[in-house]
């Protein structure tokens, strides 16, 4: 009875803890925001939107180019096309290049370092296509651009000499663009590591106090100027930025009354899990992650039309391009920064249409009504008269058809509202853009450790004394139907196997994982919670994922193999119990362990390619796990009778 109560209380406490955690996560993922007294919706600045090009700017974003001298040459050739054909057709005022400009990976795709040839290719394309004569090119570093870079003054920091902005702006900077009578501000947030380890321990960005002060000063200058709107941009999503200072980066962005959005890259599609990651942060700004150029060849067209931000993500070479700026998509309403009265007072539907050939026709319908043909005003702007009072409440659907003179066509649609009715973002988008990566990664890591350690500890201390009391047969009859229970029970009684099995995952929480040359010629130490290298502490959350991968691919299967091995050995020593294992079952068990060992050796080889011999020699998570695992499996298969208590 006491064992049942112990298990019940353990499960009850676990469920309570999970419930509290999930409640906090759901509250955190809420996109409800508080409107301030000076929010956009309360503004007195009611601009009349008509059929002119006044108060309109459009610009592009491209991210995660990963230009490589070893892999996928089409990234380079198509980037050249983007800089020539796409920019010539769209004529953006600004292009935001948000990091990972080069790939910085070896020919094997494992080792990482800066290659001057990749940076020269990046610069040569920009020079050859005369990008700087056609637009304002605002580039910024990503984590790949800092692989194996010891500092801003390092010769390996090639961003300084081969980017457009790097020579004048080593980190965050501000750029203001005047379009007609309006001033627009673009603030770059560089969260890349000053000391950048090689892959994979270079995933989380850091904004230190000095950088926070600088960004805050940019915002202050903007608010003291005539600038109407601000776009923040950087490589890292805010969920993967650690802030060191009196405020975190979301609070800094959110407090800027004119800051419409933060645009970034870095996550790609998270291995195909999420193709589009957008959210409205609680602090009151849109966060828009852009799918990569590396594999997906996507870029983003954005426009600010009378203070209203609209955008569309586009696959390279997909023409024509169309963006409805009035009325904007209901998914991206931002009540704290945008004035809905602008939409409600507009006299025309406003559309930007681009192609490599002249646009022939632009037409729309609303709620499956009659098609209405647009009139070209100037450049890419097409307008259609409408009465917004006809759509004053609820959600409505606008469909658009665009065709150029060479017969290319585009059909698209979006939902809009004029009363502030919003469409929810996807759960995955909210999860990955709102919950900090360190929290998600560490939760997974500690959950896996709990799965590995707690069953063994509970079994040992809940049922450890049953043999002495003569109750072991009753316990096995009662709980023996639970998968692995008897095997875990036997393993928990063998001290020389039990203690190393639970010590290893616990050690990963507190002890160093490896020591080696992590950045250029600098020796560093890796822990689960961060890295010490070159006199710097780097709280890189990817270590948790790296450790989680080790636990799933090696430690968890090793524990299962050990449990089966001690089970077989136990009944070898107790032939009278009638469960003597067959030769085939023993052979299968050792074959499985051999495969597991080979996989771990492959990972160890990859680790050697990444960080060298010293890191491999002192690697607890790679080298020593193989040695300890081999010793344990031998002991589990050959332990003597006297080990059984």
Coordinates of C-alpha atoms in Angstrom, one line a residue:
X1 CA 0.0 0.0 0.0
X2 CA 2.8 2.4 0.9
X3 CA 4.4 1.9 -2.6
X4 CA 1.1 2.7 -4.3
X5 CA 0.8 5.9 -2.3
X6 CA 4.3 6.9 -3.1
X7 CA 3.8 6.4 -6.8
X8 CA 0.4 8.3 -6.6
X9 CA 1.9 11.3 -4.9
X10 CA 4.8 11.4 -7.4
X11 CA 2.4 11.4 -10.3
X12 CA 0.1 13.9 -8.6
X13 CA 3.0 16.4 -8.0
X14 CA 4.2 15.9 -11.6
X15 CA 0.7 16.7 -13.0
X16 CA 0.3 19.8 -10.8
X17 CA 3.7 21.0 -11.9
X18 CA 2.9 20.5 -15.6
X19 CA -0.5 22.2 -15.1
X20 CA 1.1 25.3 -13.6
X21 CA 3.8 25.3 -16.3
X22 CA 1.2 25.0 -19.1
X23 CA -1.0 27.7 -17.6
X24 CA 2.0 30.1 -17.6
X25 CA 2.9 29.2 -21.1
X26 CA -0.6 29.8 -22.4
X27 CA -0.7 33.1 -20.6
X28 CA 2.7 34.0 -22.1
X29 CA 1.5 33.1 -25.6
X30 CA -1.5 35.4 -25.4
X31 CA -1.2 38.3 -27.9
X32 CA -3.4 40.6 -25.9
X33 CA -1.7 43.9 -25.4
X34 CA -2.5 47.0 -23.3
X35 CA -3.1 50.2 -25.2
X36 CA -1.3 53.2 -23.8
X37 CA -2.8 56.6 -23.5
X38 CA -0.8 57.8 -26.5
X39 CA -1.4 54.7 -28.7
X40 CA -1.9 55.0 -32.4
X41 CA -5.6 54.3 -32.2
X42 CA -6.1 57.4 -30.0
X43 CA -3.9 59.6 -32.2
X44 CA -5.2 62.9 -33.5
X45 CA -3.2 62.4 -36.7
X46 CA -6.0 61.3 -39.0
X47 CA -4.5 61.3 -42.5
X48 CA -6.9 61.1 -45.4
X49 CA -6.0 58.2 -47.7
X50 CA -6.8 59.0 -51.3
X51 CA -5.3 57.9 -54.7
X52 CA -1.9 59.6 -54.5
X53 CA 1.6 58.1 -53.8
X54 CA 2.0 60.4 -50.8
X55 CA 3.0 58.8 -47.5
X56 CA 4.0 55.5 -49.2
X57 CA 7.3 53.7 -49.1
X58 CA 8.2 50.1 -50.0
X59 CA 11.3 48.1 -49.3
X60 CA 12.7 44.5 -49.3
X61 CA 14.2 42.1 -46.8
X62 CA 16.4 39.1 -47.6
X63 CA 17.9 36.8 -45.0
X64 CA 20.1 33.8 -44.5
X65 CA 21.8 33.8 -47.8
X66 CA 24.5 31.3 -46.8
X67 CA 26.6 32.0 -49.8
X68 CA 29.0 29.0 -50.0
X69 CA 32.1 28.1 -52.0
X70 CA 31.3 24.4 -51.5
X71 CA 27.6 23.9 -51.6
X72 CA 24.7 24.8 -53.9
X73 CA 26.2 27.3 -56.4
X74 CA 22.7 28.4 -57.4
X75 CA 22.5 30.4 -54.1
X76 CA 25.1 32.7 -55.7
X77 CA 23.7 32.8 -59.2
X78 CA 20.2 33.5 -58.0
X79 CA 21.3 36.1 -55.5
X80 CA 23.0 37.8 -58.5
X81 CA 19.6 37.7 -60.2
X82 CA 17.9 39.1 -57.1
X83 CA 20.4 42.0 -57.0
X84 CA 19.9 42.7 -60.7
X85 CA 16.4 41.7 -61.9
X86 CA 14.4 41.9 -58.7
X87 CA 15.7 45.1 -57.5
X88 CA 15.5 46.7 -60.9
X89 CA 11.8 45.6 -61.2
X90 CA 10.7 46.6 -57.6
X91 CA 13.0 49.7 -57.1
X92 CA 12.9 49.5 -53.3
X93 CA 13.9 52.4 -51.2
X94 CA 15.8 50.1 -48.9
X95 CA 16.9 46.4 -48.8
X96 CA 17.4 44.8 -45.4
X97 CA 19.9 41.9 -45.5
X98 CA 19.4 40.3 -42.1
X99 CA 22.4 38.1 -41.5
X100 CA 24.0 34.8 -42.3
X101 CA 25.4 36.5 -45.4
X102 CA 27.9 33.7 -45.8
X103 CA 27.8 30.0 -44.9
X104 CA 31.2 29.6 -43.2
X105 CA 31.0 25.8 -43.4
X106 CA 33.7 23.4 -44.6
X107 CA 33.2 21.2 -47.7
X108 CA 32.0 18.4 -45.4
X109 CA 29.3 20.7 -44.0
X110 CA 30.5 20.1 -40.4
X111 CA 33.6 22.2 -39.6
X112 CA 33.1 25.9 -39.5
X113 CA 35.3 29.0 -40.2
X114 CA 35.3 32.2 -42.1
X115 CA 36.1 31.9 -45.8
X116 CA 37.3 35.1 -47.4
X117 CA 36.2 33.8 -50.8
X118 CA 32.6 33.7 -49.7
X119 CA 32.8 37.3 -48.5
X120 CA 34.4 38.3 -51.7
X121 CA 31.6 36.7 -53.7
X122 CA 29.0 38.6 -51.6
X123 CA 30.8 41.9 -52.2
X124 CA 31.5 41.3 -55.9
X125 CA 27.8 40.6 -56.6
X126 CA 26.8 43.9 -54.9
X127 CA 29.5 45.8 -56.8
X128 CA 28.8 44.2 -60.1
X129 CA 25.1 44.8 -60.0
X130 CA 25.6 48.3 -58.7
X131 CA 23.2 47.8 -55.9
X132 CA 24.3 50.8 -53.9
X133 CA 23.4 53.0 -57.0
X134 CA 19.9 51.6 -57.0
X135 CA 18.9 51.3 -53.4
X136 CA 20.1 51.6 -49.8
X137 CA 21.6 48.3 -48.8
X138 CA 21.5 47.7 -45.0
X139 CA 23.2 44.5 -44.0
X140 CA 23.9 43.0 -40.6
X141 CA 25.7 40.0 -39.1
X142 CA 24.2 36.6 -38.3
X143 CA 25.6 33.8 -36.3
X144 CA 27.3 32.1 -39.3
X145 CA 29.1 35.4 -39.9
X146 CA 30.7 35.1 -36.5
X147 CA 31.7 31.4 -36.6
X148 CA 35.2 31.1 -35.3
X149 CA 35.6 34.9 -34.8
X150 CA 37.4 35.9 -31.6
X151 CA 36.2 39.5 -31.6
X152 CA 35.3 42.6 -33.5
X153 CA 39.0 43.4 -34.0
X154 CA 39.8 39.9 -35.2
X155 CA 41.1 39.5 -38.8
X156 CA 38.4 36.8 -39.1
X157 CA 35.7 39.4 -38.7
X158 CA 35.3 39.8 -42.5
X159 CA 32.0 41.5 -42.2
X160 CA 33.9 44.7 -41.5
X161 CA 35.7 44.8 -44.9
X162 CA 33.3 43.0 -47.2
X163 CA 29.8 44.1 -46.2
X164 CA 28.2 47.5 -47.1
X165 CA 27.6 48.7 -43.6
X166 CA 30.3 46.8 -41.6
X167 CA 33.1 49.4 -42.1
X168 CA 31.1 52.2 -40.5
X169 CA 28.9 50.1 -38.2
X170 CA 30.5 47.2 -36.4
X171 CA 27.3 46.4 -34.5
X172 CA 23.9 48.1 -34.2
X173 CA 23.2 51.2 -36.1
X174 CA 20.4 53.5 -37.3
X175 CA 19.6 54.7 -40.8
X176 CA 17.0 57.2 -41.8
X177 CA 15.4 57.5 -45.3
X178 CA 13.5 60.5 -46.6
X179 CA 10.7 59.7 -49.1
X180 CA 9.0 62.9 -50.4
X181 CA 8.2 64.8 -47.2
X182 CA 8.3 61.8 -44.8
X183 CA 11.2 60.4 -42.8
X184 CA 11.4 56.7 -42.1
X185 CA 13.8 55.1 -39.6
X186 CA 15.5 51.7 -39.8
X187 CA 17.3 50.4 -36.7
X188 CA 19.6 47.5 -36.9
X189 CA 19.9 45.3 -33.8
X190 CA 23.1 43.3 -33.9
X191 CA 22.9 40.5 -31.3
X192 CA 25.7 38.4 -32.8
X193 CA 28.3 37.2 -30.4
X194 CA 31.5 39.3 -30.1
X195 CA 33.3 36.1 -29.4
X196 CA 31.7 33.6 -31.8
X197 CA 32.4 29.9 -31.2
X198 CA 32.2 27.4 -34.0
X199 CA 29.1 25.4 -34.9
X200 CA 27.0 24.2 -33.1
X201 CA 27.7 26.4 -30.0
X202 CA 26.8 29.7 -31.6
X203 CA 23.0 29.9 -31.8
X204 CA 21.7 32.3 -29.2
X205 CA 22.3 36.1 -29.6
X206 CA 23.3 38.5 -26.9
X207 CA 22.6 42.2 -26.5
X208 CA 24.7 43.6 -23.7
X209 CA 24.1 46.7 -21.7
X210 CA 26.3 48.8 -23.9
X211 CA 24.3 47.8 -27.0
X212 CA 21.0 48.4 -25.2
X213 CA 22.1 51.9 -24.3
X214 CA 23.0 52.5 -28.0
X215 CA 19.7 51.2 -29.3
X216 CA 17.8 53.2 -26.7
X217 CA 19.6 56.4 -27.9
X218 CA 18.6 55.6 -31.5
X219 CA 15.0 55.4 -30.3
X220 CA 15.3 58.7 -28.4
X221 CA 16.7 60.4 -31.5
X222 CA 13.9 59.1 -33.6
X223 CA 11.2 60.3 -31.2
X224 CA 12.9 63.7 -31.2
X225 CA 12.9 63.9 -35.0
X226 CA 10.1 64.1 -37.6
X227 CA 10.3 60.4 -38.4
X228 CA 6.9 58.9 -38.6
X229 CA 7.6 55.2 -38.5
X230 CA 10.4 52.9 -37.5
X231 CA 11.3 49.3 -38.6
X232 CA 13.7 47.3 -36.4
X233 CA 15.6 44.5 -38.0
X234 CA 18.2 41.9 -37.0
X235 CA 19.2 38.3 -37.5
X236 CA 18.0 36.7 -34.3
X237 CA 14.3 36.4 -33.3
X238 CA 13.8 38.1 -29.9
X239 CA 13.1 34.6 -28.5
X240 CA 16.7 33.7 -29.2
X241 CA 18.3 36.9 -27.8
X242 CA 19.6 37.2 -24.3
X243 CA 19.5 40.8 -23.0
X244 CA 22.1 41.9 -20.5
X245 CA 21.0 45.2 -19.0
X246 CA 18.2 47.0 -17.3
X247 CA 15.6 46.1 -19.9
X248 CA 15.2 43.2 -22.4
X249 CA 15.2 43.8 -26.1
X250 CA 11.4 43.4 -26.4
X251 CA 10.7 46.1 -23.9
X252 CA 13.1 48.4 -25.8
X253 CA 11.4 47.8 -29.1
X254 CA 7.9 47.9 -27.6
X255 CA 8.3 51.2 -25.8
X256 CA 9.0 53.0 -29.1
X257 CA 5.6 54.5 -30.1
X258 CA 6.5 54.6 -33.8
X259 CA 8.1 51.1 -34.0
X260 CA 5.9 49.1 -36.3
X261 CA 7.8 45.8 -36.4
X262 CA 10.9 43.8 -35.8
X263 CA 11.9 41.6 -38.8
X264 CA 14.5 38.9 -38.7
X265 CA 15.6 35.5 -39.9
X266 CA 17.7 32.7 -38.3
X267 CA 15.1 30.0 -37.7
X268 CA 14.7 29.2 -41.4
X269 CA 11.6 26.8 -41.2
X270 CA 12.9 24.9 -38.1
X271 CA 13.4 21.8 -40.2
X272 CA 10.1 22.2 -42.1
X273 CA 8.1 22.5 -38.9
X274 CA 6.9 26.1 -39.5
X275 CA 6.9 27.7 -42.9
X276 CA 5.7 31.1 -41.7
X277 CA 6.5 32.6 -38.3
X278 CA 4.7 35.8 -37.4
X279 CA 3.4 37.1 -34.1
X280 CA 2.3 40.2 -32.2
X281 CA 4.4 40.5 -29.1
X282 CA 2.7 41.6 -25.9
X283 CA 5.0 44.7 -25.8
X284 CA 3.1 45.9 -28.9
X285 CA 5.1 45.2 -32.0
X286 CA 4.9 42.7 -34.8
X287 CA 7.7 40.2 -35.0
X288 CA 8.1 38.7 -38.5
X289 CA 10.6 36.0 -39.2
X290 CA 11.6 35.5 -42.8
X291 CA 12.1 32.1 -44.4
X292 CA 15.7 31.7 -45.7
X293 CA 17.2 32.3 -49.1
X294 CA 19.6 29.3 -48.5
X295 CA 17.1 26.6 -49.4
X296 CA 13.7 28.3 -49.9
X297 CA 14.9 31.3 -52.0
X298 CA 12.4 33.7 -50.4
X299 CA 12.5 37.4 -49.8
X300 CA 10.0 39.9 -48.4
X301 CA 8.3 42.9 -49.8
X302 CA 7.2 45.4 -47.2
X303 CA 5.3 48.7 -47.5
X304 CA 4.3 51.5 -45.1
X305 CA 1.3 53.3 -46.5
X306 CA 0.1 56.2 -44.4
X307 CA 1.6 54.6 -41.3
X308 CA 0.1 51.2 -42.0
X309 CA 2.5 48.3 -42.4
X310 CA 1.8 45.5 -45.0
X311 CA 4.1 42.8 -46.4
X312 CA 4.2 39.6 -48.5
X313 CA 6.8 36.9 -48.6
X314 CA 7.8 35.9 -52.2
X315 CA 9.6 33.0 -53.8
X316 CA 12.5 34.2 -56.1
X317 CA 11.4 34.3 -59.7
X318 CA 7.7 34.2 -59.0
X319 CA 6.2 37.1 -61.0
X320 CA 4.1 39.2 -60.8
X321 CA 4.2 40.4 -57.2
X322 CA 1.2 42.0 -55.6
X323 CA 0.8 43.6 -52.2
X324 CA -2.5 45.1 -50.9
X325 CA -1.6 48.0 -48.6
X326 CA -5.2 49.2 -48.0
X327 CA -7.0 47.5 -46.5
X328 CA -4.3 45.5 -44.8
X329 CA -4.5 41.9 -43.6
X330 CA -6.5 41.4 -40.4
X331 CA -3.8 39.0 -39.2
X332 CA -1.4 41.8 -38.8
X333 CA -3.4 44.5 -37.1
X334 CA -1.3 46.3 -34.5
X335 CA -3.7 48.5 -32.4
X336 CA -0.9 50.0 -30.3
X337 CA 1.1 51.3 -33.2
X338 CA -1.3 51.7 -36.2
X339 CA -4.3 54.0 -36.5
X340 CA -7.4 52.1 -37.8
X341 CA -9.1 55.4 -38.6
X342 CA -6.7 55.6 -41.5
X343 CA -8.3 52.5 -43.0
X344 CA -11.8 53.6 -42.1
X345 CA -11.3 57.0 -43.8
X346 CA -9.6 55.7 -46.9
X347 CA -11.3 56.5 -50.3
X348 CA -9.5 53.8 -52.3
X349 CA -8.3 50.3 -52.2
X350 CA -4.5 50.6 -52.7
X351 CA -2.3 47.9 -54.4
X352 CA 1.3 47.6 -55.3
X353 CA 2.0 45.4 -58.3
X354 CA 5.4 44.6 -59.8
X355 CA 6.7 42.4 -62.6
X356 CA 9.6 42.1 -65.0
X357 CA 7.2 43.1 -67.7
X358 CA 4.7 46.0 -67.7
X359 CA 1.5 45.3 -65.6
X360 CA -1.5 44.8 -67.8
X361 CA -4.4 44.4 -65.4
X362 CA -5.1 44.6 -61.7
X363 CA -8.6 43.7 -60.4
X364 CA -10.2 42.8 -57.1
X365 CA -13.4 41.6 -55.7
X366 CA -14.6 41.7 -52.1
X367 CA -16.7 38.9 -50.5
X368 CA -17.1 37.2 -53.9
X369 CA -18.7 40.3 -55.4
X370 CA -18.1 41.7 -58.9
X371 CA -14.5 42.2 -60.1
X372 CA -13.3 45.9 -60.1
X373 CA -10.5 47.0 -62.2
X374 CA -7.7 49.1 -60.8
X375 CA -6.2 52.3 -62.2
X376 CA -2.5 52.8 -62.2
X377 CA -1.6 56.1 -60.5
X378 CA 2.2 56.2 -60.6
X379 CA 4.8 53.5 -60.7
X380 CA 3.5 50.3 -59.1
X381 CA 0.5 51.9 -57.3
X382 CA -2.9 50.9 -58.5
X383 CA -6.1 52.2 -56.9
X384 CA -9.8 51.3 -56.9
X385 CA -12.5 53.5 -55.3
X386 CA -14.5 52.0 -52.5
X387 CA -16.8 52.8 -49.6
X388 CA -15.3 51.4 -46.3
X389 CA -18.6 51.9 -44.5
X390 CA -19.9 48.9 -46.5
X391 CA -17.4 46.8 -44.6
X392 CA -17.4 48.5 -41.2
X393 CA -17.7 45.4 -39.0
X394 CA -16.4 41.9 -38.9
X395 CA -14.1 40.0 -41.3
X396 CA -14.2 40.3 -45.1
X397 CA -12.2 38.7 -47.9
X398 CA -10.6 40.6 -50.7
X399 CA -9.3 38.7 -53.7
X400 CA -6.9 40.1 -56.3
X401 CA -5.9 39.1 -59.8
X402 CA -2.8 40.6 -61.5
X403 CA -1.5 39.9 -65.1
X404 CA 1.5 41.4 -66.9
X405 CA 1.8 41.9 -70.7
X406 CA 3.8 38.7 -71.1
X407 CA 0.8 36.7 -69.7
X408 CA 2.2 36.0 -66.2
X409 CA -0.7 35.9 -63.6
X410 CA -1.0 36.0 -59.9
X411 CA -4.1 35.3 -57.8
X412 CA -4.1 35.9 -54.1
X413 CA -6.4 36.9 -51.3
X414 CA -6.5 38.2 -47.7
X415 CA -8.9 38.7 -44.9
X416 CA -9.4 42.3 -43.6
X417 CA -11.4 44.1 -41.0
X418 CA -12.0 47.8 -40.3
X419 CA -13.2 47.5 -36.7
X420 CA -10.1 45.8 -35.3
X421 CA -11.3 42.2 -35.6
X422 CA -8.2 40.1 -35.7
X423 CA -7.3 36.6 -37.0
X424 CA -5.2 34.6 -34.6
X425 CA -1.6 33.6 -35.3
X426 CA -0.7 29.9 -35.4
X427 CA 0.2 28.2 -32.1
X428 CA 3.6 27.2 -33.4
X429 CA 4.4 30.8 -34.5
X430 CA 3.5 32.1 -31.1
X431 CA 5.5 29.3 -29.3
X432 CA 8.7 29.8 -31.2
X433 CA 8.7 33.6 -31.4
X434 CA 7.3 34.4 -27.9
X435 CA 8.8 31.8 -25.6
X436 CA 12.5 32.2 -25.2
X437 CA 14.6 29.5 -26.8
X438 CA 16.6 29.0 -23.6
X439 CA 13.4 28.1 -21.8
X440 CA 12.2 25.7 -24.5
X441 CA 15.6 24.0 -24.9
X442 CA 16.4 23.7 -21.2
X443 CA 12.9 22.4 -20.5
X444 CA 13.4 19.6 -23.0
X445 CA 16.9 18.8 -21.6
X446 CA 15.8 18.6 -18.0
X447 CA 12.6 16.6 -18.9
X448 CA 14.8 14.0 -20.6
X449 CA 17.1 13.8 -17.6
X450 CA 14.1 13.4 -15.3
X451 CA 12.8 10.5 -17.6
X452 CA 16.3 8.9 -17.3
X453 CA 16.9 9.3 -13.6
X454 CA 13.6 9.3 -11.8
X455 CA 12.3 5.8 -12.7
X456 CA 15.6 4.3 -11.5
X457 CA 15.6 6.3 -8.3
X458 CA 12.0 5.7 -7.5
X459 CA 12.4 2.0 -8.2
X460 CA 15.5 1.7 -6.1
X461 CA 14.2 3.5 -3.0
X462 CA 10.5 2.5 -3.2
X463 CA 11.2 -1.2 -3.8
X464 CA 14.9 -1.5 -2.7
X465 CA 14.1 -3.4 0.5
X466 CA 11.4 -5.8 -0.7
X467 CA 13.7 -8.8 -1.0
X468 CA 14.7 -8.5 2.7
X469 CA 11.1 -8.5 3.8
X470 CA 10.1 -11.3 1.5
X471 CA 7.7 -9.1 -0.5
X472 CA 9.5 -9.1 -3.8
X473 CA 7.4 -11.7 -5.4
X474 CA 4.2 -9.9 -4.5
X475 CA 5.6 -6.6 -5.8
X476 CA 6.6 -8.2 -9.1
X477 CA 3.1 -9.8 -9.5
X478 CA 1.6 -6.4 -8.9
X479 CA 3.8 -4.2 -11.0
X480 CA 5.4 -6.7 -13.3
X481 CA 3.0 -6.0 -16.1
X482 CA 4.4 -2.5 -16.4
X483 CA 6.9 -2.5 -19.4
X484 CA 10.5 -2.6 -18.3
X485 CA 9.6 -2.6 -14.6
X486 CA 11.3 -5.8 -13.6
X487 CA 14.3 -5.0 -15.7
X488 CA 14.6 -1.5 -14.2
X489 CA 14.1 -3.1 -10.7
X490 CA 17.0 -5.5 -11.3
X491 CA 19.2 -2.7 -12.6
X492 CA 18.5 -0.5 -9.6
X493 CA 19.8 -3.2 -7.3
X494 CA 23.2 -3.4 -9.0
X495 CA 25.3 -0.5 -7.5
X496 CA 28.1 -0.7 -10.0
X497 CA 25.7 -0.2 -12.9
X498 CA 23.0 1.9 -11.2
X499 CA 25.2 4.7 -10.0
X500 CA 27.1 5.4 -13.2
X501 CA 23.8 5.2 -15.1
X502 CA 22.2 8.0 -13.2
X503 CA 25.4 9.9 -12.5
X504 CA 26.1 10.6 -16.2
X505 CA 22.9 12.6 -17.0
X506 CA 23.1 14.4 -13.6
X507 CA 26.8 15.3 -14.4
X508 CA 25.6 16.9 -17.7
X509 CA 23.7 19.4 -15.7
X510 CA 26.6 20.7 -13.6
X511 CA 29.9 19.5 -15.1
X512 CA 31.9 20.6 -18.1
X513 CA 31.1 18.8 -21.3
X514 CA 34.4 19.4 -23.1
X515 CA 37.5 21.6 -23.1
X516 CA 39.1 22.6 -26.4
X517 CA 39.8 25.3 -29.0
X518 CA 36.3 26.8 -29.5
X519 CA 37.2 30.0 -31.2
X520 CA 40.3 30.5 -33.3
X521 CA 43.3 29.8 -30.9
X522 CA 41.3 30.3 -27.7
X523 CA 40.6 27.4 -25.3
X524 CA 37.1 27.3 -23.9
X525 CA 34.9 25.2 -21.6
X526 CA 31.4 24.0 -22.5
X527 CA 28.7 23.6 -19.9
X528 CA 25.0 22.9 -20.4
X529 CA 24.1 26.4 -19.4
X530 CA 26.8 28.3 -21.4
X531 CA 30.4 28.6 -22.6
X532 CA 33.5 30.2 -21.1
X533 CA 36.0 31.3 -23.8
X534 CA 38.3 34.2 -24.4
X535 CA 37.4 35.7 -21.1
X536 CA 33.7 35.8 -22.0
X537 CA 30.7 33.8 -20.8
X538 CA 28.3 32.9 -23.6
X539 CA 24.8 31.6 -22.4
X540 CA 24.3 29.6 -25.6
X541 CA 21.0 27.7 -25.3
X542 CA 21.8 25.3 -28.2
X543 CA 24.0 23.4 -25.8
X544 CA 20.7 22.2 -24.2
X545 CA 19.6 20.9 -27.6
X546 CA 23.0 19.3 -28.2
X547 CA 22.7 17.6 -24.8
X548 CA 19.1 16.5 -25.5
X549 CA 20.2 14.9 -28.7
X550 CA 22.9 13.0 -26.9
X551 CA 20.4 11.8 -24.3
X552 CA 17.8 10.7 -26.9
X553 CA 20.3 9.0 -29.3
X554 CA 22.6 7.4 -26.7
X555 CA 21.8 7.6 -23.0
X556 CA 18.2 6.6 -23.3
X557 CA 18.7 3.6 -25.6
X558 CA 21.8 2.7 -23.5
X559 CA 19.7 2.6 -20.3
X560 CA 17.1 0.4 -22.1
X561 CA 19.9 -1.9 -23.3
X562 CA 21.5 -2.1 -19.9
X563 CA 18.1 -3.0 -18.3
X564 CA 17.7 -5.8 -20.8
X565 CA 21.3 -7.0 -20.3
X566 CA 21.0 -7.2 -16.5
X567 CA 17.6 -8.9 -16.9
X568 CA 19.2 -11.6 -19.1
X569 CA 22.2 -12.0 -16.8
X570 CA 19.9 -12.2 -13.7
X571 CA 18.0 -15.2 -15.1
X572 CA 21.2 -16.8 -16.3
X573 CA 22.3 -16.8 -12.7
X574 CA 18.8 -18.0 -11.6
X575 CA 18.1 -21.0 -14.0
X576 CA 15.6 -22.4 -11.5
X577 CA 13.2 -19.5 -12.2
X578 CA 12.6 -20.8 -15.7
X579 CA 13.3 -17.6 -17.6
X580 CA 16.8 -18.4 -19.0
X581 CA 17.3 -16.1 -22.1
X582 CA 18.0 -17.7 -25.5
X583 CA 21.2 -17.2 -27.4
X584 CA 19.3 -15.3 -30.1
X585 CA 18.0 -12.8 -27.6
X586 CA 21.5 -12.2 -26.3
X587 CA 22.9 -11.8 -29.8
X588 CA 20.2 -9.3 -30.8
X589 CA 20.9 -7.3 -27.7
X590 CA 24.6 -7.0 -28.4
X591 CA 24.0 -6.2 -32.1
X592 CA 21.7 -3.3 -31.0
X593 CA 24.4 -2.0 -28.7
X594 CA 27.1 -2.4 -31.4
X595 CA 24.9 -0.2 -33.8
X596 CA 24.4 2.3 -31.0
X597 CA 28.1 2.4 -30.4
X598 CA 28.9 2.9 -34.1
X599 CA 26.4 5.8 -34.3
X600 CA 28.1 7.4 -31.3
X601 CA 31.5 7.0 -32.8
X602 CA 30.3 8.7 -36.0
X603 CA 29.1 11.6 -33.9
X604 CA 32.4 11.7 -32.1
X605 CA 34.2 11.9 -35.5
X606 CA 32.0 14.8 -36.5
X607 CA 32.7 16.5 -33.1
X608 CA 36.5 16.0 -33.9
X609 CA 36.0 17.7 -37.3
X610 CA 34.2 20.6 -35.5
X611 CA 36.5 21.2 -32.6
X612 CA 39.7 19.1 -33.0
X613 CA 41.5 16.5 -31.1
X614 CA 41.8 18.2 -27.7
X615 CA 38.0 18.8 -27.5
X616 CA 37.4 15.2 -28.5
X617 CA 39.8 13.9 -25.8
X618 CA 38.2 15.8 -23.0
X619 CA 34.6 15.3 -24.3
X620 CA 32.4 13.8 -21.6
X621 CA 29.4 13.9 -23.9
X622 CA 31.2 12.1 -26.8
X623 CA 34.4 10.2 -26.0
X624 CA 33.8 9.3 -22.4
X625 CA 30.2 8.3 -22.9
X626 CA 31.4 5.7 -25.4
X627 CA 34.0 4.3 -22.9
X628 CA 31.6 4.3 -19.9
X629 CA 28.8 2.8 -22.0
X630 CA 31.1 0.0 -23.2
X631 CA 32.3 -0.8 -19.6
X632 CA 28.7 -0.8 -18.3
X633 CA 27.4 -3.1 -21.0
X634 CA 30.2 -5.6 -20.3
X635 CA 29.4 -5.5 -16.5
X636 CA 25.7 -5.9 -17.2
X637 CA 26.3 -9.0 -19.2
X638 CA 28.9 -10.6 -16.8
X639 CA 28.2 -9.5 -13.2
X640 CA 28.7 -12.2 -10.6
X641 CA 26.0 -13.7 -8.3
X642 CA 27.3 -11.7 -5.2
X643 CA 26.4 -8.4 -6.9
X644 CA 22.7 -9.2 -6.4
X645 CA 21.5 -7.9 -3.1

